XYZ file of N, CA, C and O in Angstrom:
804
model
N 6.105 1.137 -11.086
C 5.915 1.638 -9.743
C 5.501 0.551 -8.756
O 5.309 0.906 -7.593
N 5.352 -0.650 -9.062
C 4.695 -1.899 -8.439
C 5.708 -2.236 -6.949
O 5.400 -2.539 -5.796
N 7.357 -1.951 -7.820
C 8.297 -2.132 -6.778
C 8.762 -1.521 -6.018
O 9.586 -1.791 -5.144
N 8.036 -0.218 -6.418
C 8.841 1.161 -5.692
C 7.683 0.920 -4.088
O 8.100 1.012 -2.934
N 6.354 0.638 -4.455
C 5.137 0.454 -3.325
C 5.721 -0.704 -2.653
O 5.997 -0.681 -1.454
N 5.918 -1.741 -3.424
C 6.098 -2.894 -2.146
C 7.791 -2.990 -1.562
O 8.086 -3.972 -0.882
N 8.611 -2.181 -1.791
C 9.962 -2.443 -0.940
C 9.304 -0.963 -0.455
O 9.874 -0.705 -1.515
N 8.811 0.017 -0.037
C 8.320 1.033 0.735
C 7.347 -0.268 1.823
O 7.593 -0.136 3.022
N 6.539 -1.189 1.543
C 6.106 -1.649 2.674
C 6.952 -2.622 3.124
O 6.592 -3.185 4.158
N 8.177 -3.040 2.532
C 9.084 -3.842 3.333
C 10.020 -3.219 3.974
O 10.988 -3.955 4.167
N 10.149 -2.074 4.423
C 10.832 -1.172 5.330
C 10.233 -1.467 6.737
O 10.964 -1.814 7.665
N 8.886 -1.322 6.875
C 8.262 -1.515 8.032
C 8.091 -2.696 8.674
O 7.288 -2.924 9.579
N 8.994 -3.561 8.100
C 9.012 -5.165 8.368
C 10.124 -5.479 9.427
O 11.319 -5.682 9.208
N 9.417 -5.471 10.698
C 10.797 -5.167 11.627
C 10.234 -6.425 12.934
O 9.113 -6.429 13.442
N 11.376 -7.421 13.252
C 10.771 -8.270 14.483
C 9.262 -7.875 15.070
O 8.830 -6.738 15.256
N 8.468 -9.368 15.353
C 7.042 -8.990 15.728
C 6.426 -10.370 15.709
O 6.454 -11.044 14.679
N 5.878 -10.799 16.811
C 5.323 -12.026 16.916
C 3.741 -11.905 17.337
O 3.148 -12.899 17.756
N 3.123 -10.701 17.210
C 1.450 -10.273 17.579
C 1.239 -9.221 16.421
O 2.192 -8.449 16.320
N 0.514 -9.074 15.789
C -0.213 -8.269 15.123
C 0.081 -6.533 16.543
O 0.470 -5.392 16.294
N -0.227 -7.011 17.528
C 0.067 -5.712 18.093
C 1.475 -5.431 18.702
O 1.811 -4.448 19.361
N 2.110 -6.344 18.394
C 3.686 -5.797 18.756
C 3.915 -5.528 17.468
O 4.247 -4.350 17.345
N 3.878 -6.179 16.326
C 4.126 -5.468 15.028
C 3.675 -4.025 14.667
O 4.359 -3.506 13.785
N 2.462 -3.125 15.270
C 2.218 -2.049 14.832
C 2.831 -1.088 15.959
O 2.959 0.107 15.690
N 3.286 -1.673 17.453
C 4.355 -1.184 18.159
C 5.754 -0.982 17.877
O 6.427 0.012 18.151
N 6.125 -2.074 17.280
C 7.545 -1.873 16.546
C 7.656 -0.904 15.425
O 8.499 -0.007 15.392
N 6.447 -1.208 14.184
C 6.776 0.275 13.470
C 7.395 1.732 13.754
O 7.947 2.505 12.971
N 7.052 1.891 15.514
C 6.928 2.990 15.374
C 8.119 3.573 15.666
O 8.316 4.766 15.434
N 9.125 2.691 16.263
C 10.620 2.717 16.360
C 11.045 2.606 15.654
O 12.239 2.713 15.936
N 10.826 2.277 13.938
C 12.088 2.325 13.242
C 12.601 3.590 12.754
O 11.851 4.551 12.929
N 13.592 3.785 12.242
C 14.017 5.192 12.138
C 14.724 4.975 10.605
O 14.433 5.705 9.658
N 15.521 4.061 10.528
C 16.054 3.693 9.208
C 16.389 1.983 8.956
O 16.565 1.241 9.922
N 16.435 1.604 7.874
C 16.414 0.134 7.724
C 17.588 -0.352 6.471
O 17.839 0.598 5.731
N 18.112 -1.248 6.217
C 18.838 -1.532 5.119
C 18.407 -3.259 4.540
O 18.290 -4.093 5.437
N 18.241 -3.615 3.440
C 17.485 -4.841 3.741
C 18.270 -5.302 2.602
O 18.254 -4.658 1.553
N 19.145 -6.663 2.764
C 19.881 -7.363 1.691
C 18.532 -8.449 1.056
O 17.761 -8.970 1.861
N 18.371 -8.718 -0.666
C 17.200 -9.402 -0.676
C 17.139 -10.252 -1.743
O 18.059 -10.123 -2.551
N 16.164 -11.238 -2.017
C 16.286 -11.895 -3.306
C 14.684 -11.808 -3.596
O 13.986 -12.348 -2.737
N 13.968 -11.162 -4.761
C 12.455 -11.098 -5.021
C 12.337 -12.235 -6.521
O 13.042 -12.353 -7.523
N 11.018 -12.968 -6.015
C 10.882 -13.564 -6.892
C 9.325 -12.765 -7.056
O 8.594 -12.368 -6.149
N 9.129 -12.696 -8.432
C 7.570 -12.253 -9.209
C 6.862 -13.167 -10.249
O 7.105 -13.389 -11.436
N 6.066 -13.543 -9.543
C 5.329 -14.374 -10.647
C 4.333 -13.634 -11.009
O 3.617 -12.956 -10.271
N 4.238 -13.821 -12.808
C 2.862 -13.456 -13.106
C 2.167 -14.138 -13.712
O 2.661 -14.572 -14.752
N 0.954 -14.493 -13.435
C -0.180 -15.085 -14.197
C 0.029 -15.501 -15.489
O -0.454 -16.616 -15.687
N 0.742 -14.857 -16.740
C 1.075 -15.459 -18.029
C 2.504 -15.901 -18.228
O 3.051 -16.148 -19.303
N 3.156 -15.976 -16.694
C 4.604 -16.885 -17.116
C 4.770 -18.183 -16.259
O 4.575 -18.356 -15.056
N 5.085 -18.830 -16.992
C 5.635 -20.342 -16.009
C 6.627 -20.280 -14.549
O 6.507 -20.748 -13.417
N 7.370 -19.669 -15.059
C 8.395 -19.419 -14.258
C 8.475 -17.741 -13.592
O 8.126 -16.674 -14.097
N 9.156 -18.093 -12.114
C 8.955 -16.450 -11.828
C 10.314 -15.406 -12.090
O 11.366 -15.905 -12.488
N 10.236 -14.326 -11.904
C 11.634 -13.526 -12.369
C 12.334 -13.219 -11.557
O 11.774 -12.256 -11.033
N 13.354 -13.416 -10.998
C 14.230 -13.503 -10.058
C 15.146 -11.987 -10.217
O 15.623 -11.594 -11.281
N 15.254 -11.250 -8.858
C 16.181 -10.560 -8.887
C 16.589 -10.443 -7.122
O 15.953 -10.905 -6.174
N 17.686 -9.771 -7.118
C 18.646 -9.824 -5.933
C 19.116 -8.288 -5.694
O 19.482 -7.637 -6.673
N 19.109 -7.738 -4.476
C 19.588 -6.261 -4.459
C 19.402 -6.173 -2.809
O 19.194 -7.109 -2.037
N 19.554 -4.623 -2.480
C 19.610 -4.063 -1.563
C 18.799 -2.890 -1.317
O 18.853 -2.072 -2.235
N 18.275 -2.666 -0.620
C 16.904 -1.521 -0.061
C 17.246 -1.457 1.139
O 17.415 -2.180 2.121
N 17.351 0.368 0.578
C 17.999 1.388 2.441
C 16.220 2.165 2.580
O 15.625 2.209 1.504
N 15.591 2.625 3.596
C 15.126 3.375 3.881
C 15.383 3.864 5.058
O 16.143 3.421 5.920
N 14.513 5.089 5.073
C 14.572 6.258 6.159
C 13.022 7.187 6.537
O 12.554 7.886 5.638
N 12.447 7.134 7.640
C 11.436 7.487 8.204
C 11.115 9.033 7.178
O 11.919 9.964 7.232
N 10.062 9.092 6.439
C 10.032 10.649 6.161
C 9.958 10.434 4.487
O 9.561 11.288 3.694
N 10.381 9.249 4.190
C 10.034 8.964 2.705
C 10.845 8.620 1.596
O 10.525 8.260 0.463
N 11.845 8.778 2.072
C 13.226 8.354 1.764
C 13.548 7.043 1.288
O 13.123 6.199 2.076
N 14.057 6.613 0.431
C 14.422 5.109 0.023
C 15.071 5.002 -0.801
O 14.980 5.868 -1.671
N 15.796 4.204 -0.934
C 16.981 3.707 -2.178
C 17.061 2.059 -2.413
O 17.616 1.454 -1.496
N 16.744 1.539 -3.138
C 16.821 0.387 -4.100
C 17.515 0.116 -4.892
O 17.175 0.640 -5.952
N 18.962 -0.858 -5.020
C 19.815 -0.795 -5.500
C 19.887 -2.217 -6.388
O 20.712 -3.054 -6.023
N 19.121 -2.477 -7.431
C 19.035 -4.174 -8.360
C 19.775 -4.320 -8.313
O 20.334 -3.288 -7.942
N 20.755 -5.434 -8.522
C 22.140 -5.230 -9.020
C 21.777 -6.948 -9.807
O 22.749 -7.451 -10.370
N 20.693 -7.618 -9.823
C 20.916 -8.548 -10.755
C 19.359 -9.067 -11.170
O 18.847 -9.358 -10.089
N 18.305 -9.331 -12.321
C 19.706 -9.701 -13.115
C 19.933 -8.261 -14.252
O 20.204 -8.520 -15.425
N 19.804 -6.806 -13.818
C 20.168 -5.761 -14.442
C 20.053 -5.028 -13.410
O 19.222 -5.091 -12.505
N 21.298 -4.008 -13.636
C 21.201 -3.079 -12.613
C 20.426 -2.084 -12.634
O 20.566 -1.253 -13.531
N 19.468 -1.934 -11.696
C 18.915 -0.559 -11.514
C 18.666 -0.176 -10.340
O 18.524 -0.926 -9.374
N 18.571 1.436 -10.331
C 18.167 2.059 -9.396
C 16.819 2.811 -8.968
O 15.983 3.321 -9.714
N 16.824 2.764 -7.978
C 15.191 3.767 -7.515
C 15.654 4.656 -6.462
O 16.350 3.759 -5.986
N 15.850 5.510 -5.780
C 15.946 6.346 -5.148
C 14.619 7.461 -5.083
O 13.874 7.810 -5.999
N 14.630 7.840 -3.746
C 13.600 8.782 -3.513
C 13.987 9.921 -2.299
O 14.843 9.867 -1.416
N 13.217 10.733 -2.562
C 13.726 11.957 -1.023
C 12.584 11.932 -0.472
O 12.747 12.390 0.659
N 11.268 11.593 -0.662
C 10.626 11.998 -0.069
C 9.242 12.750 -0.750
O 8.062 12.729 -0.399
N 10.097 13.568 -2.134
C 9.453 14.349 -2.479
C 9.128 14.011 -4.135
O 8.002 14.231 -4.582
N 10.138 13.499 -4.930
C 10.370 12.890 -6.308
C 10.909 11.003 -6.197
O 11.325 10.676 -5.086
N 10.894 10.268 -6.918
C 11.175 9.363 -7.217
C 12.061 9.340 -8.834
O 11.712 9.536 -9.998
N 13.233 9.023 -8.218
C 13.841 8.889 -9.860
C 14.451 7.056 -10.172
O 15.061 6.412 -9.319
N 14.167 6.638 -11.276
C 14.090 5.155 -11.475
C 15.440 5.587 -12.861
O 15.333 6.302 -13.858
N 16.476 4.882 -12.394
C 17.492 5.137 -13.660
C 18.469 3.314 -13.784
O 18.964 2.456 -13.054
N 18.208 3.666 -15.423
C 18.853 2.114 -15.988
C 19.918 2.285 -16.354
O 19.968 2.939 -17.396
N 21.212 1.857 -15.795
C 22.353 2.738 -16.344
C 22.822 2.060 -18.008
O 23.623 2.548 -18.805
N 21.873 0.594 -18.167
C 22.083 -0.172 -19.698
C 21.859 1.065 -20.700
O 22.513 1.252 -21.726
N 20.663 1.996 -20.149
C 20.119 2.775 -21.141
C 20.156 3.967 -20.922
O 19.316 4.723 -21.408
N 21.206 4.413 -20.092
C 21.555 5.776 -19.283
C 19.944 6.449 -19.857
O 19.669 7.016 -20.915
N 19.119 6.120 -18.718
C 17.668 6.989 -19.058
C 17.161 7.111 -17.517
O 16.884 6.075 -16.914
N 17.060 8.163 -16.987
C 16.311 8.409 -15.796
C 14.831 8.557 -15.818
O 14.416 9.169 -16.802
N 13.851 8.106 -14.892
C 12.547 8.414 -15.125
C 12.518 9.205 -14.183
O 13.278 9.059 -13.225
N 11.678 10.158 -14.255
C 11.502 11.201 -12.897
C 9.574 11.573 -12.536
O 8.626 12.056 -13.155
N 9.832 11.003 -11.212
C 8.178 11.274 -11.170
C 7.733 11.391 -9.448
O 8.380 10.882 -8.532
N 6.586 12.119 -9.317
C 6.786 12.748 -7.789
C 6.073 11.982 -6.755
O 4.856 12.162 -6.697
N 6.524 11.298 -6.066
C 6.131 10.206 -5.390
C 4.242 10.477 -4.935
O 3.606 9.426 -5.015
N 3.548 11.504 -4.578
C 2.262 11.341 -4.609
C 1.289 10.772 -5.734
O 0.153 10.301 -5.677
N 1.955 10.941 -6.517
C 1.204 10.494 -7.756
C 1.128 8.674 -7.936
O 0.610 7.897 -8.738
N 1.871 8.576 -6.831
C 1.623 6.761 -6.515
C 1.517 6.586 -5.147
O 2.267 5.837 -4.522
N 0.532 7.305 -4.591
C 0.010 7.073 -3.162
C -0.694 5.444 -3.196
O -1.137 4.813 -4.155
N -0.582 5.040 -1.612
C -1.324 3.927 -1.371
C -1.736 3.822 0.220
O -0.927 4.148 1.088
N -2.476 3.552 0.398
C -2.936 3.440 1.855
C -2.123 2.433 2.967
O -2.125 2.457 4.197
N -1.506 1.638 2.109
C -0.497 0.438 2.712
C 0.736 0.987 3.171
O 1.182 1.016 4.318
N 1.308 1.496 1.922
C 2.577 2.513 2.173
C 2.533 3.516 2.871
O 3.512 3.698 3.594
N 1.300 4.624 2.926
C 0.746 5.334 4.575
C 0.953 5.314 5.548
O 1.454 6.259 6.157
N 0.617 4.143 6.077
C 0.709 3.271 6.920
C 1.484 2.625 7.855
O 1.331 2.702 9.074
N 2.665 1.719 7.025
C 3.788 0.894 7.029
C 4.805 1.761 6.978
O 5.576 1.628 7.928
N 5.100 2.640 6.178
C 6.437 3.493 5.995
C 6.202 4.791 6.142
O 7.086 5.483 6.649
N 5.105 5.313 5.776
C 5.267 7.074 6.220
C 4.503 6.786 7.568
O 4.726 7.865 8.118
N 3.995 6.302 8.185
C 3.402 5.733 9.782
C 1.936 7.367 9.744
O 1.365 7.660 10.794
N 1.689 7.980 8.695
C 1.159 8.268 8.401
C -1.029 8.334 8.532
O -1.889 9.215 8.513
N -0.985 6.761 8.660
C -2.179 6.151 9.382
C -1.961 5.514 9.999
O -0.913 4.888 9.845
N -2.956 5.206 11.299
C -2.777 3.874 12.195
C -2.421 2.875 11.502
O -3.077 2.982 10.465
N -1.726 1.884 11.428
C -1.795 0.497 11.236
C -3.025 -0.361 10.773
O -3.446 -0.789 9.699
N -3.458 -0.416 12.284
C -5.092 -1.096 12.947
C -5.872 -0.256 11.969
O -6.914 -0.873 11.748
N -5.850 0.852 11.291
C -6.730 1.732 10.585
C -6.515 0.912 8.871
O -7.410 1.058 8.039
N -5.845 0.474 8.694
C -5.556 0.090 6.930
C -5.933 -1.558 7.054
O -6.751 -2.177 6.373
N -4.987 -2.116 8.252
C -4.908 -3.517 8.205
C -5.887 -4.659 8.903
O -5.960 -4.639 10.132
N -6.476 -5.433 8.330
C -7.146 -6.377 9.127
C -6.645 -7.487 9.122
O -6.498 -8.106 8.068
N -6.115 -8.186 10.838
C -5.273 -9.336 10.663
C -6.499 -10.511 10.282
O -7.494 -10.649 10.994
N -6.322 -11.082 9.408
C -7.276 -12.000 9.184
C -7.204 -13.300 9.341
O -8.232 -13.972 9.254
N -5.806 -13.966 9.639
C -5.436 -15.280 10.499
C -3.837 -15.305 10.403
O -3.082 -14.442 9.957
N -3.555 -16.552 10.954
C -2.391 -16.674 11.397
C -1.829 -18.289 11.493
O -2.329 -19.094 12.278
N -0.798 -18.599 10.638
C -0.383 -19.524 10.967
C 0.954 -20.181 11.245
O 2.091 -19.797 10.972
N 0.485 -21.360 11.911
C 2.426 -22.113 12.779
C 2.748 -23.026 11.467
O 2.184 -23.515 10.488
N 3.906 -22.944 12.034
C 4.691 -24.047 10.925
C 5.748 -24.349 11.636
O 5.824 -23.912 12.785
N 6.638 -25.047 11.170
C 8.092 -25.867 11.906
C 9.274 -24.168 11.690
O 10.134 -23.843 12.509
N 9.016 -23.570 10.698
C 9.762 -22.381 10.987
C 9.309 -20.927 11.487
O 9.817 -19.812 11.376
N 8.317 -21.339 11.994
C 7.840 -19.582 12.803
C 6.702 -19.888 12.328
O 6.324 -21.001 11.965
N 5.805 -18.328 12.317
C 4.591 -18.047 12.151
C 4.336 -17.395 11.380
O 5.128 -16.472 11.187
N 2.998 -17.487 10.417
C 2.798 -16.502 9.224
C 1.077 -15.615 9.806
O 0.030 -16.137 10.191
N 1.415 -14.274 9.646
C 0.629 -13.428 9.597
C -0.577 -13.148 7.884
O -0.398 -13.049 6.670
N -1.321 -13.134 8.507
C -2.119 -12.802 7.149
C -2.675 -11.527 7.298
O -3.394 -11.208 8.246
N -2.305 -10.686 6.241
C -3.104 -8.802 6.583
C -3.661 -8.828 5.137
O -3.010 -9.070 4.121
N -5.314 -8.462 5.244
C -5.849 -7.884 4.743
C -5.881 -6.253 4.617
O -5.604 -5.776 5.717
N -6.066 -5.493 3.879
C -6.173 -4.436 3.745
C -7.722 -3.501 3.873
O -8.464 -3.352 2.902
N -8.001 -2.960 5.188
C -9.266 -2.667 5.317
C -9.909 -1.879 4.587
O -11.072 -2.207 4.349
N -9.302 -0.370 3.884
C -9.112 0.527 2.808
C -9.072 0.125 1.253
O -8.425 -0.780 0.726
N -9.840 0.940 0.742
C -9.358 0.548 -0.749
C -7.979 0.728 -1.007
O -7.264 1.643 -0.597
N -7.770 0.075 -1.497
C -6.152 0.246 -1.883
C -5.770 -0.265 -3.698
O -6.428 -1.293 -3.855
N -5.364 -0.098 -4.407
C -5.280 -0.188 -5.900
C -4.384 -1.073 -6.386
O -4.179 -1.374 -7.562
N -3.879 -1.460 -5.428
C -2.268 -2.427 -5.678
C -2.865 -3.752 -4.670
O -3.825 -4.371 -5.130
N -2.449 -4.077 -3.655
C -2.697 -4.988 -2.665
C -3.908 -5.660 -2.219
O -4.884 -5.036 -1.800
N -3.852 -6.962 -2.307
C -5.121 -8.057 -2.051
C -5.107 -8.247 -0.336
O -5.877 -8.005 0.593
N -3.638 -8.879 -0.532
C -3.536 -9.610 0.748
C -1.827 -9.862 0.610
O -1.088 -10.018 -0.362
N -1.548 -9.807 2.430
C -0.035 -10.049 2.484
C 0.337 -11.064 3.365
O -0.284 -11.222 4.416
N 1.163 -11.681 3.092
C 1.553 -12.820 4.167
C 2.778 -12.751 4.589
O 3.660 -13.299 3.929
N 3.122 -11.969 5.938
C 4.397 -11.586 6.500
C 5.131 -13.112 7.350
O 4.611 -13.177 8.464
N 5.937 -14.050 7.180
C 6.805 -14.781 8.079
C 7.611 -14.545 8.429
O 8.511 -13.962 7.824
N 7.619 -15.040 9.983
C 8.933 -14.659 11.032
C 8.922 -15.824 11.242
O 8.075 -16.575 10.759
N 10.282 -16.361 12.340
C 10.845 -17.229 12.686
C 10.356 -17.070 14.238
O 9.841 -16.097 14.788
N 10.757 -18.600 14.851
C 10.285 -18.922 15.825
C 10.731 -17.235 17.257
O 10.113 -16.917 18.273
N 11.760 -16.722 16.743
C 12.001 -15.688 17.845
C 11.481 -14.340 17.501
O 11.571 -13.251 18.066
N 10.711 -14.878 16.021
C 10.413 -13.220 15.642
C 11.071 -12.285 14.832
O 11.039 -11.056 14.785
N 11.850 -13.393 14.026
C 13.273 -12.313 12.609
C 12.289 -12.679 11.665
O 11.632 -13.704 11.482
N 12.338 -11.881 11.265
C 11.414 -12.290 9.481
C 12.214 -12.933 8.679
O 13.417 -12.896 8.423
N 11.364 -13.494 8.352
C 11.714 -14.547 7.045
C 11.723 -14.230 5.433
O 12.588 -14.406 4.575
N 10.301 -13.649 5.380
C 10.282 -13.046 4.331
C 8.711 -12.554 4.162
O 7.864 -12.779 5.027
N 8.491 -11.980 3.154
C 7.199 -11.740 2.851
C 5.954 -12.197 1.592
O 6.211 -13.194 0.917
N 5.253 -11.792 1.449
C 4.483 -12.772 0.205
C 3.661 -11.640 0.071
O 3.477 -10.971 1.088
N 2.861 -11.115 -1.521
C 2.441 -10.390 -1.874
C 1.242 -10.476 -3.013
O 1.519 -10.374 -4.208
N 0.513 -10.582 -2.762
C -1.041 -10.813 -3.623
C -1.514 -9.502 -4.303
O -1.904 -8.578 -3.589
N -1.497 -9.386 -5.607
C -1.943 -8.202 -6.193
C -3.634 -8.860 -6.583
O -4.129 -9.981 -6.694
N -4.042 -7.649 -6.682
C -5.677 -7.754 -7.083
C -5.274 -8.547 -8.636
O -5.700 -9.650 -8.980
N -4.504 -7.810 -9.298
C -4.136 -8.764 -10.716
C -3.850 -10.478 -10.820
O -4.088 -11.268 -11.734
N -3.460 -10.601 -9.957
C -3.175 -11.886 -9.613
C -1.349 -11.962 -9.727
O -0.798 -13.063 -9.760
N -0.915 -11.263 -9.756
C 0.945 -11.319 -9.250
C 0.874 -11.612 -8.429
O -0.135 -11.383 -7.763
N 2.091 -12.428 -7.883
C 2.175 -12.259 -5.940
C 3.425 -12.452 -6.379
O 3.764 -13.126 -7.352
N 4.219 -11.743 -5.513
C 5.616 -11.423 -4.989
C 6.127 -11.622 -4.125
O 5.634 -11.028 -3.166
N 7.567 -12.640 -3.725
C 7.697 -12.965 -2.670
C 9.469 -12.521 -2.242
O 10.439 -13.062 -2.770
N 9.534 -11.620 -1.367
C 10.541 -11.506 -0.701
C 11.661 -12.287 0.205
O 11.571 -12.642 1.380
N 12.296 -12.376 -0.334
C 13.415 -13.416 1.250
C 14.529 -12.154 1.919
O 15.263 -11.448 1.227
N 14.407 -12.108 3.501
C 15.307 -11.531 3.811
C 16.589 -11.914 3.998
O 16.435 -12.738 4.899
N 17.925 -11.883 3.735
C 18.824 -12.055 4.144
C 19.729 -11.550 5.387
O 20.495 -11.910 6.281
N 19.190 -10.646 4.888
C 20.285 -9.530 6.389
C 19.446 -8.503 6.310
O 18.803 -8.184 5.311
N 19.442 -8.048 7.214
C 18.400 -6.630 7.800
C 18.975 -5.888 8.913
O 19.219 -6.223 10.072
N 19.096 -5.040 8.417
C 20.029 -3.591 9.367
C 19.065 -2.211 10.116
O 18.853 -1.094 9.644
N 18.670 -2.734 11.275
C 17.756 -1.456 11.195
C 18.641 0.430 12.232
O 19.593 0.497 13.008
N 18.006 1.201 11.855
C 18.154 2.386 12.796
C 20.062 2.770 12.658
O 20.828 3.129 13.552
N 20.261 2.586 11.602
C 21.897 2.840 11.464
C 21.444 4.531 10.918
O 20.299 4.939 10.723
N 22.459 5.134 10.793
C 22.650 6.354 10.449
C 23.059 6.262 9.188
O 24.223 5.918 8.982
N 21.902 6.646 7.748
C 22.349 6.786 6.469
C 23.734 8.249 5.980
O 23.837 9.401 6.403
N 24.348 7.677 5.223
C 24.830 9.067 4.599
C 24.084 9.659 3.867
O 23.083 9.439 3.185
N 25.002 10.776 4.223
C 24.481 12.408 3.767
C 23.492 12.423 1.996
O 22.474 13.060 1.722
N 24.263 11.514 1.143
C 23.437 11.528 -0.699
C 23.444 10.038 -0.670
O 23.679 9.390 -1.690
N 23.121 9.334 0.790
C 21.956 8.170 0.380
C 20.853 8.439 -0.452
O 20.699 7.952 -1.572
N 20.016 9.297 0.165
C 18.853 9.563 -0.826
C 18.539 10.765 -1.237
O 17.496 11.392 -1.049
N 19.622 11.100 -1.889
C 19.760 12.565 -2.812
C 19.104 11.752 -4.601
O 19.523 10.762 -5.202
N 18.238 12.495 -4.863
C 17.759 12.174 -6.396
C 18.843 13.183 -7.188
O 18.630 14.394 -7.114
N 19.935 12.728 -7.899
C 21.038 13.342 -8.720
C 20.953 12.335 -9.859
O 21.481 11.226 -9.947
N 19.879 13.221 -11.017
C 20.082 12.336 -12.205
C 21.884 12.362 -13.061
O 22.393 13.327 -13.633
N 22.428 11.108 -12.882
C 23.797 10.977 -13.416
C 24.085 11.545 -14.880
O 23.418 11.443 -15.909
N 25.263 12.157 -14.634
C 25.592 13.053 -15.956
C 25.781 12.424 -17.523
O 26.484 11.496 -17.922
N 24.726 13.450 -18.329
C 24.727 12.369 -19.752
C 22.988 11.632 -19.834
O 22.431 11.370 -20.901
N 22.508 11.458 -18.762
C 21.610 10.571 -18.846
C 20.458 11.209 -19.542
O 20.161 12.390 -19.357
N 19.595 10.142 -20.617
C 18.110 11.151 -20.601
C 17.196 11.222 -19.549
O 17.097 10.295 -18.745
N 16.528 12.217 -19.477
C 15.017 12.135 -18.375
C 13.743 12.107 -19.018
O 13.395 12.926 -19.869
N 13.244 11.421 -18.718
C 11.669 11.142 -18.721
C 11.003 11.930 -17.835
O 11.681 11.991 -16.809
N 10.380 12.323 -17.775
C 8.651 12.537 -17.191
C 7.778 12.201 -17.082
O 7.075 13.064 -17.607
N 7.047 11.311 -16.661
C 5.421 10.436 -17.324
C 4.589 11.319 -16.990
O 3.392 11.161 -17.232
């Protein structure tokens, strides 16, 4: 569920060069599509794990996550369930998205809490390619330390950086970012594929 929380807070990652134009812009997005490459490091590996995919969301809770390397999988959500299916192992997991609440994801993607209410900007820095934001999390939160959002000198994001209390950090690169398009109709329909097993946790 680590990835299902942090591409839910990379939905809300939309042009923003102030801490307060960033919690202004949230409030316009309506839907997003985000082409991506995540690298994850963890604390007991040398090297980090590389994968590449695509993440659609939609205001209301909605999201679809599409791996496609280096194994394909899916995450899809309505809003109401989350289903995670490996098609290597035709096995669906099925589980109901409250049961992995977070105050970040609140926030950022269900717009749910103020912004200014979860986040404390805690500095900020220049570089030769834009500026990096630093957000603390004012709330307990169970997942998230600290995040480090970069944009470019006009304000496109660059990518993001991700500090778990565990000591993971995760770092996002955007490639292409599509916001406020009109999803289709079983974008984010949860239809476990025929044949597959289901889980429950």
């Amino acid at each position: 569920m680590r990835a299902l929380l942090l591409f839910l807070f990379v939905v809300s990652l939309v042009v923003a060069q102030s801490f307060e134009d960033f919690e202004r812009r949230l409030e316009n997005i309506r839907s997003i599509r985000v082409d991506f490459v995540q690298r994850v490091q963890y604390p007991w590996q040398s090297k980090p794990e590389v994968s590449k995919g695509i993440f659609y969301a939609q205001k209301g809770g909605r999201f679809r996550i599409e791996y496609e390397q280096p194994e394909r999988t899916l995450i899809v959500s309505d809003g109401v369930q989350v289903m995670v299916y490996v098609p290597r192992d035709r096995t669906a997991f099925l589980e109901r998205v409250e049961r992995n609440s977070s105050p970040v994801v609140e926030a950022l993607f269900l717009v749910s809490r103020p912004l200014s209410e979860v986040f404390e900007l805690v500095g900020e820095m220049e570089g030769s390619r834009g500026k990096t934001f630093i957000l603390k999390p004012k709330v307990r939160d169970d997942y998230f330390s600290r995040v480090l959002v970069e944009v470019s000198s006009r304000g496109d994001i660059r990518g993001i950086r991700v500090e778990e209390k565990g000591g993971t950090i995760t770092t996002i690169e955007f490639l292409r970012i599509t916001t406020n398009f009109t999803p289709s109709e079983n974008l984010f329909r949860v239809v476990v594929p025929e044949g597959a097993r289901v889980v429950r946790p």
